[in-house]
mmCIF file with all atom_site columns, C-alpha atoms in Angstrom:
data_model
loop_
_atom_site.group_PDB
_atom_site.id
_atom_site.type_symbol
_atom_site.label_atom_id
_atom_site.label_alt_id
_atom_site.label_comp_id
_atom_site.label_asym_id
_atom_site.label_entity_id
_atom_site.label_seq_id
_atom_site.pdbx_PDB_ins_code
_atom_site.Cartn_x
_atom_site.Cartn_y
_atom_site.Cartn_z
_atom_site.occupancy
_atom_site.B_iso_or_equiv
_atom_site.pdbx_formal_charge
_atom_site.auth_seq_id
_atom_site.auth_comp_id
_atom_site.auth_asym_id
_atom_site.auth_atom_id
_atom_site.pdbx_PDB_model_num
ATOM 1   C CA . MET D 1 1   ? 110.013 109.707 105.277 1.00 0.00 ? 1   MET D CA 1
ATOM 2   C CA . ILE D 1 2   ? 113.915 112.059 106.105 1.00 0.00 ? 2   ILE D CA 1
ATOM 3   C CA . GLU D 1 3   ? 113.367 115.963 107.552 1.00 0.00 ? 3   GLU D CA 1
ATOM 4   C CA . LYS D 1 4   ? 116.867 116.570 107.028 1.00 0.00 ? 4   LYS D CA 1
ATOM 5   C CA . VAL D 1 5   ? 119.697 115.593 104.208 1.00 0.00 ? 5   VAL D CA 1
ATOM 6   C CA . LEU D 1 6   ? 120.493 111.962 104.015 1.00 0.00 ? 6   LEU D CA 1
ATOM 7   C CA . THR D 1 7   ? 124.623 111.389 105.631 1.00 0.00 ? 7   THR D CA 1
ATOM 8   C CA . SER D 1 8   ? 126.748 109.410 102.922 1.00 0.00 ? 8   SER D CA 1
ATOM 9   C CA . ALA D 1 9   ? 126.391 106.970 106.039 1.00 0.00 ? 9   ALA D CA 1
ATOM 10  C CA . ASP D 1 10  ? 122.130 106.746 105.510 1.00 0.00 ? 10  ASP D CA 1
ATOM 11  C CA . VAL D 1 11  ? 123.011 106.413 101.999 1.00 0.00 ? 11  VAL D CA 1
ATOM 12  C CA . GLU D 1 12  ? 124.518 103.776 102.105 1.00 0.00 ? 12  GLU D CA 1
ATOM 13  C CA . PHE D 1 13  ? 122.307 102.115 105.088 1.00 0.00 ? 13  PHE D CA 1
ATOM 14  C CA . VAL D 1 14  ? 119.553 103.197 102.948 1.00 0.00 ? 14  VAL D CA 1
ATOM 15  C CA . THR D 1 15  ? 120.630 101.507 99.824  1.00 0.00 ? 15  THR D CA 1
ATOM 16  C CA . THR D 1 16  ? 122.353 98.307  101.861 1.00 0.00 ? 16  THR D CA 1
ATOM 17  C CA . LEU D 1 17  ? 120.055 97.110  103.822 1.00 0.00 ? 17  LEU D CA 1
ATOM 18  C CA . HIS D 1 18  ? 118.040 94.440  101.973 1.00 0.00 ? 18  HIS D CA 1
ATOM 19  C CA . GLY D 1 19  ? 121.586 93.812  100.294 1.00 0.00 ? 19  GLY D CA 1
ATOM 20  C CA . ASP D 1 20  ? 121.462 93.043  96.433  1.00 0.00 ? 20  ASP D CA 1
ATOM 21  C CA . GLU D 1 21  ? 117.926 93.794  96.347  1.00 0.00 ? 21  GLU D CA 1
ATOM 22  C CA . ARG D 1 22  ? 117.095 96.608  94.292  1.00 0.00 ? 22  ARG D CA 1
ATOM 23  C CA . ALA D 1 23  ? 114.772 99.628  96.004  1.00 0.00 ? 23  ALA D CA 1
ATOM 24  C CA . PHE D 1 24  ? 113.535 102.908 93.773  1.00 0.00 ? 24  PHE D CA 1
ATOM 25  C CA . PHE D 1 25  ? 112.899 105.337 96.270  1.00 0.00 ? 25  PHE D CA 1
ATOM 26  C CA . HIS D 1 26  ? 110.117 108.159 96.573  1.00 0.00 ? 26  HIS D CA 1
ATOM 27  C CA . VAL D 1 27  ? 111.552 110.168 99.203  1.00 0.00 ? 27  VAL D CA 1
ATOM 28  C CA . LEU D 1 28  ? 109.422 112.376 101.402 1.00 0.00 ? 28  LEU D CA 1
ATOM 29  C CA . LEU D 1 29  ? 111.051 115.227 103.335 1.00 0.00 ? 29  LEU D CA 1
ATOM 30  C CA . GLN D 1 30  ? 109.076 117.639 105.884 1.00 0.00 ? 30  GLN D CA 1
ATOM 31  C CA . PRO D 1 31  ? 111.615 120.268 106.752 1.00 0.00 ? 31  PRO D CA 1
ATOM 32  C CA . ARG D 1 32  ? 112.718 119.850 110.737 1.00 0.00 ? 32  ARG D CA 1
ATOM 33  C CA . GLY D 1 33  ? 111.783 123.454 111.418 1.00 0.00 ? 33  GLY D CA 1
ATOM 34  C CA . ASN D 1 34  ? 107.658 122.469 110.345 1.00 0.00 ? 34  ASN D CA 1
ATOM 35  C CA . GLN D 1 35  ? 107.763 120.067 112.437 1.00 0.00 ? 35  GLN D CA 1
ATOM 36  C CA . ALA D 1 36  ? 108.155 120.058 115.804 1.00 0.00 ? 36  ALA D CA 1
ATOM 37  C CA . ASP D 1 37  ? 108.130 122.540 117.823 1.00 0.00 ? 37  ASP D CA 1
ATOM 38  C CA . GLN D 1 38  ? 110.861 124.384 119.203 1.00 0.00 ? 38  GLN D CA 1
ATOM 39  C CA . LEU D 1 39  ? 110.479 123.361 122.766 1.00 0.00 ? 39  LEU D CA 1
ATOM 40  C CA . LEU D 1 40  ? 110.502 119.163 121.697 1.00 0.00 ? 40  LEU D CA 1
ATOM 41  C CA . ARG D 1 41  ? 113.443 120.053 119.898 1.00 0.00 ? 41  ARG D CA 1
ATOM 42  C CA . ALA D 1 42  ? 115.088 121.244 122.436 1.00 0.00 ? 42  ALA D CA 1
ATOM 43  C CA . ILE D 1 43  ? 114.604 118.414 124.753 1.00 0.00 ? 43  ILE D CA 1
ATOM 44  C CA . ASP D 1 44  ? 115.796 115.829 122.448 1.00 0.00 ? 44  ASP D CA 1
ATOM 45  C CA . ASP D 1 45  ? 117.976 117.624 122.057 1.00 0.00 ? 45  ASP D CA 1
ATOM 46  C CA . LEU D 1 46  ? 118.635 117.929 126.022 1.00 0.00 ? 46  LEU D CA 1
ATOM 47  C CA . ALA D 1 47  ? 118.878 114.044 126.416 1.00 0.00 ? 47  ALA D CA 1
ATOM 48  C CA . LEU D 1 48  ? 121.315 113.252 123.202 1.00 0.00 ? 48  LEU D CA 1
ATOM 49  C CA . GLY D 1 49  ? 123.566 115.840 126.181 1.00 0.00 ? 49  GLY D CA 1
ATOM 50  C CA . GLU D 1 50  ? 124.001 118.871 123.133 1.00 0.00 ? 50  GLU D CA 1
ATOM 51  C CA . LEU D 1 51  ? 123.329 121.497 125.677 1.00 0.00 ? 51  LEU D CA 1
ATOM 52  C CA . ASP D 1 52  ? 124.226 123.932 122.077 1.00 0.00 ? 52  ASP D CA 1
ATOM 53  C CA . GLU D 1 53  ? 122.190 122.609 120.650 1.00 0.00 ? 53  GLU D CA 1
ATOM 54  C CA . ALA D 1 54  ? 119.267 122.618 122.924 1.00 0.00 ? 54  ALA D CA 1
ATOM 55  C CA . ALA D 1 55  ? 119.820 126.263 122.444 1.00 0.00 ? 55  ALA D CA 1
ATOM 56  C CA . ARG D 1 56  ? 119.875 126.869 119.474 1.00 0.00 ? 56  ARG D CA 1
ATOM 57  C CA . GLU D 1 57  ? 116.573 125.611 118.575 1.00 0.00 ? 57  GLU D CA 1
ATOM 58  C CA . GLY D 1 58  ? 114.980 129.200 118.055 1.00 0.00 ? 58  GLY D CA 1
ATOM 59  C CA . ASP D 1 59  ? 117.416 129.787 115.565 1.00 0.00 ? 59  ASP D CA 1
ATOM 60  C CA . THR D 1 60  ? 115.978 126.620 113.476 1.00 0.00 ? 60  THR D CA 1
ATOM 61  C CA . PRO D 1 61  ? 114.479 128.473 109.819 1.00 0.00 ? 61  PRO D CA 1
ATOM 62  C CA . GLU D 1 62  ? 110.789 128.313 110.218 1.00 0.00 ? 62  GLU D CA 1
ATOM 63  C CA . GLY D 1 63  ? 108.563 129.213 107.429 1.00 0.00 ? 63  GLY D CA 1
ATOM 64  C CA . GLU D 1 64  ? 109.614 129.955 103.341 1.00 0.00 ? 64  GLU D CA 1
ATOM 65  C CA . GLN D 1 65  ? 113.570 129.842 105.383 1.00 0.00 ? 65  GLN D CA 1
ATOM 66  C CA . ALA D 1 66  ? 112.875 125.268 105.981 1.00 0.00 ? 66  ALA D CA 1
ATOM 67  C CA . LEU D 1 67  ? 110.955 125.420 102.572 1.00 0.00 ? 67  LEU D CA 1
ATOM 68  C CA . ASP D 1 68  ? 114.105 126.631 100.757 1.00 0.00 ? 68  ASP D CA 1
ATOM 69  C CA . ALA D 1 69  ? 116.434 124.252 103.117 1.00 0.00 ? 69  ALA D CA 1
ATOM 70  C CA . GLY D 1 70  ? 114.348 122.043 102.207 1.00 0.00 ? 70  GLY D CA 1
ATOM 71  C CA . GLU D 1 71  ? 114.250 121.717 99.049  1.00 0.00 ? 71  GLU D CA 1
ATOM 72  C CA . ARG D 1 72  ? 118.022 122.043 99.296  1.00 0.00 ? 72  ARG D CA 1
ATOM 73  C CA . ALA D 1 73  ? 118.007 118.680 101.928 1.00 0.00 ? 73  ALA D CA 1
ATOM 74  C CA . LEU D 1 74  ? 115.149 116.743 99.167  1.00 0.00 ? 74  LEU D CA 1
ATOM 75  C CA . GLU D 1 75  ? 117.741 117.948 95.906  1.00 0.00 ? 75  GLU D CA 1
ATOM 76  C CA . VAL D 1 76  ? 121.199 116.398 97.665  1.00 0.00 ? 76  VAL D CA 1
ATOM 77  C CA . SER D 1 77  ? 119.666 113.273 98.760  1.00 0.00 ? 77  SER D CA 1
ATOM 78  C CA . LEU D 1 78  ? 118.281 112.275 96.129  1.00 0.00 ? 78  LEU D CA 1
ATOM 79  C CA . GLN D 1 79  ? 121.249 112.835 94.055  1.00 0.00 ? 79  GLN D CA 1
ATOM 80  C CA . ALA D 1 80  ? 122.949 111.006 96.896  1.00 0.00 ? 80  ALA D CA 1
ATOM 81  C CA . LEU D 1 81  ? 120.049 107.742 96.874  1.00 0.00 ? 81  LEU D CA 1
ATOM 82  C CA . ARG D 1 82  ? 121.276 108.207 93.023  1.00 0.00 ? 82  ARG D CA 1
ATOM 83  C CA . ALA D 1 83  ? 124.982 108.217 92.883  1.00 0.00 ? 83  ALA D CA 1
ATOM 84  C CA . ALA D 1 84  ? 124.853 105.255 95.178  1.00 0.00 ? 84  ALA D CA 1
ATOM 85  C CA . GLY D 1 85  ? 122.557 103.273 92.435  1.00 0.00 ? 85  GLY D CA 1
ATOM 86  C CA . SER D 1 86  ? 119.512 103.238 92.703  1.00 0.00 ? 86  SER D CA 1
ATOM 87  C CA . PRO D 1 87  ? 117.065 105.011 91.422  1.00 0.00 ? 87  PRO D CA 1
ATOM 88  C CA . ALA D 1 88  ? 115.608 108.527 93.426  1.00 0.00 ? 88  ALA D CA 1
ATOM 89  C CA . GLU D 1 89  ? 112.633 110.865 93.864  1.00 0.00 ? 89  GLU D CA 1
ATOM 90  C CA . GLY D 1 90  ? 110.297 113.089 96.046  1.00 0.00 ? 90  GLY D CA 1
ATOM 91  C CA . ARG D 1 91  ? 109.024 115.615 97.466  1.00 0.00 ? 91  ARG D CA 1
ATOM 92  C CA . LEU D 1 92  ? 108.828 118.329 99.422  1.00 0.00 ? 92  LEU D CA 1
ATOM 93  C CA . ILE D 1 93  ? 105.374 118.229 103.136 1.00 0.00 ? 93  ILE D CA 1
ATOM 94  C CA . GLU D 1 94  ? 104.774 121.238 104.010 1.00 0.00 ? 94  GLU D CA 1
ATOM 95  C CA . ASP D 1 95  ? 101.615 119.953 105.982 1.00 0.00 ? 95  ASP D CA 1
ATOM 96  C CA . HIS D 1 96  ? 100.614 116.459 107.013 1.00 0.00 ? 96  HIS D CA 1
ATOM 97  C CA . PRO D 1 97  ? 102.645 113.981 105.850 1.00 0.00 ? 97  PRO D CA 1
ATOM 98  C CA . LEU D 1 98  ? 101.741 111.162 107.018 1.00 0.00 ? 98  LEU D CA 1
ATOM 99  C CA . ASP D 1 99  ? 98.180  111.613 105.057 1.00 0.00 ? 99  ASP D CA 1
ATOM 100 C CA . ALA D 1 100 ? 101.309 112.280 102.369 1.00 0.00 ? 100 ALA D CA 1
ATOM 101 C CA . LEU D 1 101 ? 102.654 108.488 103.543 1.00 0.00 ? 101 LEU D CA 1
ATOM 102 C CA . LYS D 1 102 ? 99.637  107.584 102.714 1.00 0.00 ? 102 LYS D CA 1
ATOM 103 C CA . SER D 1 103 ? 98.338  108.511 99.165  1.00 0.00 ? 103 SER D CA 1
ATOM 104 C CA . LEU D 1 104 ? 102.026 108.021 98.172  1.00 0.00 ? 104 LEU D CA 1
ATOM 105 C CA . VAL D 1 105 ? 102.400 104.613 99.964  1.00 0.00 ? 105 VAL D CA 1
ATOM 106 C CA . GLU D 1 106 ? 99.071  104.121 97.529  1.00 0.00 ? 106 GLU D CA 1
ATOM 107 C CA . GLU D 1 107 ? 100.166 105.668 94.521  1.00 0.00 ? 107 GLU D CA 1
ATOM 108 C CA . VAL D 1 108 ? 103.271 104.240 94.031  1.00 0.00 ? 108 VAL D CA 1
ATOM 109 C CA . GLY D 1 109 ? 101.908 100.256 95.799  1.00 0.00 ? 109 GLY D CA 1
ATOM 110 C CA . ALA D 1 110 ? 105.379 100.800 98.362  1.00 0.00 ? 110 ALA D CA 1
ATOM 111 C CA . ASP D 1 111 ? 106.817 97.275  99.967  1.00 0.00 ? 111 ASP D CA 1
ATOM 112 C CA . GLU D 1 112 ? 107.966 99.225  103.100 1.00 0.00 ? 112 GLU D CA 1
ATOM 113 C CA . VAL D 1 113 ? 108.486 102.787 104.637 1.00 0.00 ? 113 VAL D CA 1
ATOM 114 C CA . LEU D 1 114 ? 111.218 103.500 106.226 1.00 0.00 ? 114 LEU D CA 1
ATOM 115 C CA . VAL D 1 115 ? 111.208 106.895 108.354 1.00 0.00 ? 115 VAL D CA 1
ATOM 116 C CA . LEU D 1 116 ? 114.554 108.300 108.616 1.00 0.00 ? 116 LEU D CA 1
ATOM 117 C CA . THR D 1 117 ? 115.079 110.394 111.972 1.00 0.00 ? 117 THR D CA 1
ATOM 118 C CA . ASP D 1 118 ? 117.298 111.994 114.772 1.00 0.00 ? 118 ASP D CA 1
ATOM 119 C CA . PRO D 1 119 ? 116.191 110.591 117.995 1.00 0.00 ? 119 PRO D CA 1
ATOM 120 C CA . HIS D 1 120 ? 112.304 112.393 119.758 1.00 0.00 ? 120 HIS D CA 1
ATOM 121 C CA . TYR D 1 121 ? 112.394 110.989 123.236 1.00 0.00 ? 121 TYR D CA 1
ATOM 122 C CA . VAL D 1 122 ? 109.401 113.045 123.874 1.00 0.00 ? 122 VAL D CA 1
ATOM 123 C CA . GLU D 1 123 ? 107.172 111.858 120.920 1.00 0.00 ? 123 GLU D CA 1
ATOM 124 C CA . GLU D 1 124 ? 108.714 108.264 121.237 1.00 0.00 ? 124 GLU D CA 1
ATOM 125 C CA . PHE D 1 125 ? 107.414 107.765 123.973 1.00 0.00 ? 125 PHE D CA 1
ATOM 126 C CA . PHE D 1 126 ? 104.730 108.992 124.061 1.00 0.00 ? 126 PHE D CA 1
ATOM 127 C CA . HIS D 1 127 ? 104.366 106.651 120.783 1.00 0.00 ? 127 HIS D CA 1
ATOM 128 C CA . ARG D 1 128 ? 103.349 109.648 118.926 1.00 0.00 ? 128 ARG D CA 1
ATOM 129 C CA . ASP D 1 129 ? 106.624 110.237 116.431 1.00 0.00 ? 129 ASP D CA 1
ATOM 130 C CA . TRP D 1 130 ? 106.105 109.550 112.697 1.00 0.00 ? 130 TRP D CA 1
ATOM 131 C CA . ALA D 1 131 ? 106.871 105.700 112.596 1.00 0.00 ? 131 ALA D CA 1
ATOM 132 C CA . SER D 1 132 ? 104.517 104.853 115.275 1.00 0.00 ? 132 SER D CA 1
ATOM 133 C CA . ARG D 1 133 ? 101.907 106.457 114.081 1.00 0.00 ? 133 ARG D CA 1
ATOM 134 C CA . ALA D 1 134 ? 102.755 105.477 110.593 1.00 0.00 ? 134 ALA D CA 1
ATOM 135 C CA . ARG D 1 135 ? 102.743 101.952 111.786 1.00 0.00 ? 135 ARG D CA 1
ATOM 136 C CA . HIS D 1 136 ? 98.079  102.606 112.234 1.00 0.00 ? 136 HIS D CA 1
ATOM 137 C CA . LYS D 1 137 ? 98.108  104.274 109.161 1.00 0.00 ? 137 LYS D CA 1
ATOM 138 C CA . VAL D 1 138 ? 99.883  103.023 105.897 1.00 0.00 ? 138 VAL D CA 1
ATOM 139 C CA . GLY D 1 139 ? 98.939  99.323  105.389 1.00 0.00 ? 139 GLY D CA 1
ATOM 140 C CA . VAL D 1 140 ? 103.460 98.087  104.710 1.00 0.00 ? 140 VAL D CA 1
ATOM 141 C CA . PRO D 1 141 ? 105.430 97.837  107.234 1.00 0.00 ? 141 PRO D CA 1
ATOM 142 C CA . VAL D 1 142 ? 107.453 100.659 108.923 1.00 0.00 ? 142 VAL D CA 1
ATOM 143 C CA . LEU D 1 143 ? 110.364 100.695 110.054 1.00 0.00 ? 143 LEU D CA 1
ATOM 144 C CA . LYS D 1 144 ? 112.364 103.374 111.401 1.00 0.00 ? 144 LYS D CA 1
ATOM 145 C CA . LEU D 1 145 ? 115.587 104.217 111.300 1.00 0.00 ? 145 LEU D CA 1
ATOM 146 C CA . PHE D 1 146 ? 117.677 107.225 113.320 1.00 0.00 ? 146 PHE D CA 1
ATOM 147 C CA . SER D 1 147 ? 120.174 109.136 111.508 1.00 0.00 ? 147 SER D CA 1
ATOM 148 C CA . HIS D 1 148 ? 123.576 108.908 111.990 1.00 0.00 ? 148 HIS D CA 1
ATOM 149 C CA . SER D 1 149 ? 125.317 111.995 112.631 1.00 0.00 ? 149 SER D CA 1
ATOM 150 C CA . ARG D 1 150 ? 123.008 115.269 112.986 1.00 0.00 ? 150 ARG D CA 1
ATOM 151 C CA . ALA D 1 151 ? 123.226 117.779 109.843 1.00 0.00 ? 151 ALA D CA 1
#
């Protein structure tokens, strides 16, 4: 589960996470503009010392614009995973990401879930981030990873 395009460092990290063991990636992407309100994103930016980013949170695409950007980010991410030698498919999530994740885990018989996002300090502190909530919902191990760089 991701919220933005995978960087080359992210792709290398997840495709080598289990050594030589081959993995098939089923990627779910929910556009960042649709998942958290601007205040929480701004607090995360401030916690990371990124004052310019906090000031620009109001410019984050919302609604249809977020979906368009999300579709592009998903396609680029899938292409990067495939180029790294890992089979991958994916879908964009508009609502209820954890319900979609649980359904996908059951549908494909997933062994593990990777949640790769930027830090979300407020949600993490209260255990309301995707990984914390998914651990109680999906029935398989959930590994929380942080993106290597902001996109």
